[in-house]
C-alpha positions as a Python dict, from the first residue, in 0.01 Angstrom:
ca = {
    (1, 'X'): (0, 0, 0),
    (2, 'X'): (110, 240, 316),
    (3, 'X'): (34, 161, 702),
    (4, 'X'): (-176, 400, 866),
    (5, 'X'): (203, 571, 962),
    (6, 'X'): (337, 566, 625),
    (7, 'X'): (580, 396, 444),
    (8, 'X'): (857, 460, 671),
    (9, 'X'): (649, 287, 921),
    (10, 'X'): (743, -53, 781),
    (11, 'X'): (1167, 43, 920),
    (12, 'X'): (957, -141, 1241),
    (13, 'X'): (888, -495, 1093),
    (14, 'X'): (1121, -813, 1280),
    (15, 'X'): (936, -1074, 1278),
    (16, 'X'): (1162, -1349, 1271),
    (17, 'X'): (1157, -1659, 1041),
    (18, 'X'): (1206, -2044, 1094),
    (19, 'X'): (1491, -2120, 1331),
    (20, 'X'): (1576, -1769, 1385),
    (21, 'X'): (1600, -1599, 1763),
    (22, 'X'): (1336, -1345, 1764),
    (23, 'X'): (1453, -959, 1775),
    (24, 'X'): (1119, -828, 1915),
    (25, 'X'): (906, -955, 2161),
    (26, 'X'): (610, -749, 1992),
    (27, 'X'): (518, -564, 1624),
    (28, 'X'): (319, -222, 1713),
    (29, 'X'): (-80, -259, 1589),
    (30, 'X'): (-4, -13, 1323),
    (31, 'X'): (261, -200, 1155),
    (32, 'X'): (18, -569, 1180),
    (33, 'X'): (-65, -573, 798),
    (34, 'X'): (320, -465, 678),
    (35, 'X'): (441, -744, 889),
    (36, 'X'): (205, -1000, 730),
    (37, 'X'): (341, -877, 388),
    (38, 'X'): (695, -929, 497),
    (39, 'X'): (604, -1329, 625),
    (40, 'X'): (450, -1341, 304),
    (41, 'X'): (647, -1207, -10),
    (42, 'X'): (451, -1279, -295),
    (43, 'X'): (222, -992, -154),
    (44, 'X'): (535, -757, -277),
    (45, 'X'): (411, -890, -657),
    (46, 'X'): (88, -725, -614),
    (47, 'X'): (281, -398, -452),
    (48, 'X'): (481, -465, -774),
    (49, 'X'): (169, -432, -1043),
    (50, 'X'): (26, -173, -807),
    (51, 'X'): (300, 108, -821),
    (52, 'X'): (434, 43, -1163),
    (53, 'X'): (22, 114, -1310),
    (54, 'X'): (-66, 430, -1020),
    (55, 'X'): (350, 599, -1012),
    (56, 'X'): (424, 758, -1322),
    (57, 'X'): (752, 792, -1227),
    (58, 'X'): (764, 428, -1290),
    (59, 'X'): (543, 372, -1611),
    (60, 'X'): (585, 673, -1779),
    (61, 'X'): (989, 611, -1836),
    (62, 'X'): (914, 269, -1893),
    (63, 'X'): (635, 313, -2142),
    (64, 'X'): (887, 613, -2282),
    (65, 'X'): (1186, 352, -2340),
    (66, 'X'): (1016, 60, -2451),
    (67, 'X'): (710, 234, -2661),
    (68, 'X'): (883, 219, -3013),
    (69, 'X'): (998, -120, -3010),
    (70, 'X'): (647, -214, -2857),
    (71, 'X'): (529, -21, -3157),
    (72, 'X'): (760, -236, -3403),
    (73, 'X'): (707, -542, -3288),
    (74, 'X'): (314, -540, -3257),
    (75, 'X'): (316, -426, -3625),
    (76, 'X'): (562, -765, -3680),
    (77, 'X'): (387, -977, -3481),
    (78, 'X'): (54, -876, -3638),
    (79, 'X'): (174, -935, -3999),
    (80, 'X'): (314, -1257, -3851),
    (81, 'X'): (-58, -1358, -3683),
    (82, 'X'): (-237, -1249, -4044),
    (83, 'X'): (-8, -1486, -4241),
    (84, 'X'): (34, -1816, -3994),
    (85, 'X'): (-268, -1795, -3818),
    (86, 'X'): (-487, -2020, -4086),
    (87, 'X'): (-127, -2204, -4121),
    (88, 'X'): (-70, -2324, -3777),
    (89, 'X'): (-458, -2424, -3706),
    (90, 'X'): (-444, -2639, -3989),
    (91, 'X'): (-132, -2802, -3870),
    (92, 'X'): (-284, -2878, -3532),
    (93, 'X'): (-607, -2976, -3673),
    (94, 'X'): (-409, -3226, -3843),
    (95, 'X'): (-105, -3297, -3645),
    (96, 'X'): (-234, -3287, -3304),
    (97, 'X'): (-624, -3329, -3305),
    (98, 'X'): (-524, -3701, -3458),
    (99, 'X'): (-367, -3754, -3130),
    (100, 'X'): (-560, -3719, -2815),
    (101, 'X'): (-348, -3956, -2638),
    (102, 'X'): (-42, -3697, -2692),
    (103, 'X'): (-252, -3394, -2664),
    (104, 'X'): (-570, -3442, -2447),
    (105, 'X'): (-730, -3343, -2785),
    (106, 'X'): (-1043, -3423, -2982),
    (107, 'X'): (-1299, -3239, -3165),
    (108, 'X'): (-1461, -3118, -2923),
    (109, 'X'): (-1279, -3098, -2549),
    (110, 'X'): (-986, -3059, -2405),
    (111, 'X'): (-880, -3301, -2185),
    (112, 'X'): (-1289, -3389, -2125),
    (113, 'X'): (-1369, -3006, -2054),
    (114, 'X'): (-1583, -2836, -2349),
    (115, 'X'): (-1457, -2535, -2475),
    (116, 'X'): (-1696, -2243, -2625),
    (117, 'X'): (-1530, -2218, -3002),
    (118, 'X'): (-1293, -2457, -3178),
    (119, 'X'): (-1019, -2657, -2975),
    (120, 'X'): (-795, -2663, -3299),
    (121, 'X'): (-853, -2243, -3292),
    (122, 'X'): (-774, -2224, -2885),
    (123, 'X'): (-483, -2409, -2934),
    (124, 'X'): (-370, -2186, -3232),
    (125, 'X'): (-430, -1903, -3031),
    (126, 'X'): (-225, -1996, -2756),
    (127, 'X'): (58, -2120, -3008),
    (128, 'X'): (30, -1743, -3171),
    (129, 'X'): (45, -1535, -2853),
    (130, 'X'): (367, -1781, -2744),
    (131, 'X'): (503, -1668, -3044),
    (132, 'X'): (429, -1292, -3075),
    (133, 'X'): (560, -1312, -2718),
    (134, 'X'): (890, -1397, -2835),
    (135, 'X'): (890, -1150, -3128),
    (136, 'X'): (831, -860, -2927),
    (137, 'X'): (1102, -985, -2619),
    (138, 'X'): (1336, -977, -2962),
    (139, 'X'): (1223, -645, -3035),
    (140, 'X'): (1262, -513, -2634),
    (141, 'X'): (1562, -741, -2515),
    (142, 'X'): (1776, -398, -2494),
    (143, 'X'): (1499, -170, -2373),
    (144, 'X'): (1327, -363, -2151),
    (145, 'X'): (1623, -461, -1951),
    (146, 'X'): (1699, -59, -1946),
    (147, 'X'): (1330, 22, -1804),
    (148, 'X'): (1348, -271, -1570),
    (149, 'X'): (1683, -103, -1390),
    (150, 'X'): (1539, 258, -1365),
    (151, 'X'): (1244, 92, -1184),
    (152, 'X'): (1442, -14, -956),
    (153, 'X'): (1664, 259, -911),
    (154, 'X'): (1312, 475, -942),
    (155, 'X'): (1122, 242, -646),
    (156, 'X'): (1447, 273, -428),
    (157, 'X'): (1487, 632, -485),
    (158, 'X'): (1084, 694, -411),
    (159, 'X'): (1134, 539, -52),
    (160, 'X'): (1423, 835, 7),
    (161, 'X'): (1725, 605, 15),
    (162, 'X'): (2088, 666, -142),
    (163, 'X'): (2390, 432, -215),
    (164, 'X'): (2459, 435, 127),
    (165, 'X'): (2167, 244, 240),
    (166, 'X'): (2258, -68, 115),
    (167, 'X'): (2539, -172, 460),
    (168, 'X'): (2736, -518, 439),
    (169, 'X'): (2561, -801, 501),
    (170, 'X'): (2462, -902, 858),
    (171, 'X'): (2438, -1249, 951),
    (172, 'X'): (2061, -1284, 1125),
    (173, 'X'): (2017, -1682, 1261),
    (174, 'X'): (2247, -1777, 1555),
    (175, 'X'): (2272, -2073, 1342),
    (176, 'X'): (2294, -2014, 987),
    (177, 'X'): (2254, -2330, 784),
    (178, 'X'): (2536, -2509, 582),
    (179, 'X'): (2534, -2442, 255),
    (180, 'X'): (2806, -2581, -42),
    (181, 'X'): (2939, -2400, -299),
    (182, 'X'): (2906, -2515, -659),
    (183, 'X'): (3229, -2507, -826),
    (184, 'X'): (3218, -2278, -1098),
    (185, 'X'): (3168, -2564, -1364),
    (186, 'X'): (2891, -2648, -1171),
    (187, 'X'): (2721, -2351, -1206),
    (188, 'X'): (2738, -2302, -1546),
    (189, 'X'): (2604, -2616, -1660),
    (190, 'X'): (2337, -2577, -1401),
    (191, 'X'): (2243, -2212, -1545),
    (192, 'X'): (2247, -2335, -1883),
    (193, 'X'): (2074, -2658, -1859),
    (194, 'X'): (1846, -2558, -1573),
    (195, 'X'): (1801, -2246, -1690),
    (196, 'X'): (1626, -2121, -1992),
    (197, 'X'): (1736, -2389, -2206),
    (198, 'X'): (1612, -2648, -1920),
    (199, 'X'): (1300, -2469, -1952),
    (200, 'X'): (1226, -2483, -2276),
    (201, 'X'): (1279, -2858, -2273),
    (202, 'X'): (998, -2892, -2013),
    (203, 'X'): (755, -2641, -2108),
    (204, 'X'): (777, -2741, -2507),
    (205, 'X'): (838, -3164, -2469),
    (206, 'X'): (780, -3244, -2134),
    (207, 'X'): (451, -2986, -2031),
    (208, 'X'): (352, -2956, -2368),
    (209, 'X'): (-3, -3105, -2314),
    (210, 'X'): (-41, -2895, -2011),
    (211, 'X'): (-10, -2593, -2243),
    (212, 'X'): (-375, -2669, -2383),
    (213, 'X'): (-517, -2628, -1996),
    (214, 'X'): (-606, -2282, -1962),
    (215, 'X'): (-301, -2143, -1711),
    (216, 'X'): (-240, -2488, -1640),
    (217, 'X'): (109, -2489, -1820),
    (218, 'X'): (243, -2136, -1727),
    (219, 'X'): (142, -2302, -1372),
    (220, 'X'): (392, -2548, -1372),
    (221, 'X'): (651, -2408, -1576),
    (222, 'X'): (607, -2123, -1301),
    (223, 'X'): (694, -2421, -1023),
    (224, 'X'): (999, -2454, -1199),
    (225, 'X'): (1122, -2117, -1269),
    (226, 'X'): (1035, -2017, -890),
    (227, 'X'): (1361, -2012, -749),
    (228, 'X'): (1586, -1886, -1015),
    (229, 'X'): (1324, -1609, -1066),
    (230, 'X'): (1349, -1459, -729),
    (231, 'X'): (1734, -1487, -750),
    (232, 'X'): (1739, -1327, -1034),
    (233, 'X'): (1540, -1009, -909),
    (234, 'X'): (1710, -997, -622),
    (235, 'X'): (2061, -981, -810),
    (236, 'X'): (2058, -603, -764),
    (237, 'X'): (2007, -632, -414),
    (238, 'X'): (2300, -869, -364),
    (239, 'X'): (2542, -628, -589),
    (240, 'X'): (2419, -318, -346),
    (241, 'X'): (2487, -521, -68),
    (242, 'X'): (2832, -660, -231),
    (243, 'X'): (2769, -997, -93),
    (244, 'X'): (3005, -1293, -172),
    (245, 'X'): (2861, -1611, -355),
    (246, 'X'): (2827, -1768, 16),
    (247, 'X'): (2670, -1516, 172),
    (248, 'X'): (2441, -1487, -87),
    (249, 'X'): (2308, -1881, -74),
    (250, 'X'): (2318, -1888, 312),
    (251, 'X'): (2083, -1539, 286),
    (252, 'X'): (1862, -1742, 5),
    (253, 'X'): (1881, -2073, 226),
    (254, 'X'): (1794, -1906, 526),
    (255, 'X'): (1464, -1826, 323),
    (256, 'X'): (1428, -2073, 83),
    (257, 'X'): (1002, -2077, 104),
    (258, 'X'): (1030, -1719, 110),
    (259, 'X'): (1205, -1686, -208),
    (260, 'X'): (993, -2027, -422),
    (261, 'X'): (709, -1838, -276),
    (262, 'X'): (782, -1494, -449),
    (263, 'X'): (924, -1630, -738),
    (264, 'X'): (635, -1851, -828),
    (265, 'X'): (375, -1587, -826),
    (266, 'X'): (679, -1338, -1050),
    (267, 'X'): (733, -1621, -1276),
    (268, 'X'): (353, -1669, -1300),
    (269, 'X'): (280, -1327, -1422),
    (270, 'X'): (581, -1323, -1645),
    (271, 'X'): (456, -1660, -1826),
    (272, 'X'): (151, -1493, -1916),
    (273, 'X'): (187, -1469, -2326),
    (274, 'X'): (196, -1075, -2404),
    (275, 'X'): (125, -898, -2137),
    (276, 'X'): (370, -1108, -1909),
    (277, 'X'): (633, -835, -2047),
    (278, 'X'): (524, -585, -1845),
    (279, 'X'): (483, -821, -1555),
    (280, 'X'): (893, -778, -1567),
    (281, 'X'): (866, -447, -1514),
    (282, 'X'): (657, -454, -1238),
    (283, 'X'): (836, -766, -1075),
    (284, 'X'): (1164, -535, -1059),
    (285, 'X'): (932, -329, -828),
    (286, 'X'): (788, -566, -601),
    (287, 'X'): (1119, -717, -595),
    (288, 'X'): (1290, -393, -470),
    (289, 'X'): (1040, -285, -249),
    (290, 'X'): (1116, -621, -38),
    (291, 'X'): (1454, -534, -5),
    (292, 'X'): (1410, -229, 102),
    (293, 'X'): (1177, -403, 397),
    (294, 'X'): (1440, -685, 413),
    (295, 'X'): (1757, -394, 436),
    (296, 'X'): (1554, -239, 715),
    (297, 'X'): (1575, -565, 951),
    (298, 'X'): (1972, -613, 837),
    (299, 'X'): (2007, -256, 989),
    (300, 'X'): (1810, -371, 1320),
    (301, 'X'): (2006, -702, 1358),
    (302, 'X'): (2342, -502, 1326),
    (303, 'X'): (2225, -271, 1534),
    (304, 'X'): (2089, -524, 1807),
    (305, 'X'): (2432, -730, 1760),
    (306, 'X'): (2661, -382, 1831),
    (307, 'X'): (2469, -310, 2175),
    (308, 'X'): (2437, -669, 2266),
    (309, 'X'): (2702, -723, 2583),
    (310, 'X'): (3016, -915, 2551),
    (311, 'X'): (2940, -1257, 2663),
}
């Protein structure tokens, strides 16, 4: 995921965004793909999967701290599957086949499309892997959040950067837009009840018939988890940079689409049941390789600001 110069070729991309004065006139030909992935974040995702699956420096300590806990919750999470599985079909074969108004449900389609084996068993399945999901994040809580902060201290390290790379935070618009302050209060309630718990209001009441279209569900519940996503994988970034709470929603305001955008397609991968654990891993990546790219231009507009003349 390199320009034909390298990866040190992308310190050239300043293109600006919405409302911002542009820095450069002109991106060099070499650079034309890295720029497109810079106006278009959720690229970095894809970076994300990419290095964490081809860099053993990344998956190998990942797979090394995470592996035995993997290991212990796959054997709970089977045992779990062998003794509910028959369990929980039943229930929805009762419960919510009897209710295709709720559900979308009947014997034989979901929500009018045919399915190729039992829409009491799909739905089952989907309950189960929701629910082995959240046995093994039990099992990993600890671990995983370890591996997820050496890959980023791994994917920053890789691109031949130190502590002091991360400068204070620049100011790029002429005009930055307003932005209010939550009061404290605020914020909690807003993290709490818009945050997971918020969630799992809408995804289990609200969405729940969504859940029974295949991606349909982790779709929307992806909408929703968009912007707190990429804030959250960014939260390293901001602590490098030792940005204020200001700073930090003018920077996120300043690219609001940019950051819905990236979070979305994060939040999709991590809503995937199972798998979407590693998707955090790799998220942590992509999510630290565009800072690196987005550290690059706060260096140029600092730069451009201390030779600009005194007006």
């Amino acid at each position: 995921m390199t320009t034909a110069e390298g990866p040190e070729a992308q310190d050239s991309l300043f293109e600006s965004g919405p409302g911002e004065k542009h820095l450069l006139e002109n991106v060099p030909p070499t650079l034309v793909h890295a720029t497109l992935r810079l106006q278009f974040p959720p690229t970095y995702v894809i970076v994300g999967v990419y290095r964490l699956f081809t860099d053993k420096l990344l998956y190998v300590p990942a797979w090394d701290k995470c592996r035995h806990a993997t290991r212990r919750g796959a054997i709970v999470g089977a045992i779990w599957a062998a003794l509910t599985f028959s369990i929980q079909r039943k229930f929805i074969q009762i419960f919510l086949a009897k209710s295709p108004r709720v559900t979308g449900l009947s014997n034989e389609t979901i929500f009018g499309y045919e399915v190729p084996f039992s829409v009491t068993t799909y739905a089952a399945l989907l309950l189960l892997g929701s629910q082995i999901t959240y046995i093994l994040r039990f099992f990993l809580s600890r671990n995983i959040r370890i591996a997820r902060d050496r890959a980023w201290t791994q994917t920053v390290v890789s691109r031949g950067k130190g502590p002091d790379f991360w400068q204070p935070y620049v100011e790029e618009w002429d005009v930055p837009p307003v932005v209010r302050l939550e009061p404290a209060w605020e914020r909690f309630v807003k993290r709490w009840l818009g945050g997971w718990v918020g969630l799992f209001v809408v995804r289990r009441v609200i969405l729940f018939p969504f859940n029974f279209y295949p991606f349909v569900g982790i779709a929307v519940a992806a909408a929703f988890k968009a912007l707190g996503t990429a804030h959250n994988l960014h939260r390293p970034y901001f602590e490098a940079k030792k940005m204020n709470d200001k700073q930090i929603a003018t920077f996120i305001e300043e690219r609001k689409w940019d950051y819905r955008l990236f979070g979305f397609a994060a939040a999709l991968l991590e809503g995937l049941p199972i798998i979407g654990l590693v998707f955090t891993i790799s998220n942590r990546v992509g999510a630290a390789m565009w800072a690196h790219d987005l550290e690059k231009r706060q260096h140029f507009v600092a730069a451009q600001r201390d030779n600009r003349p005194d007006q």
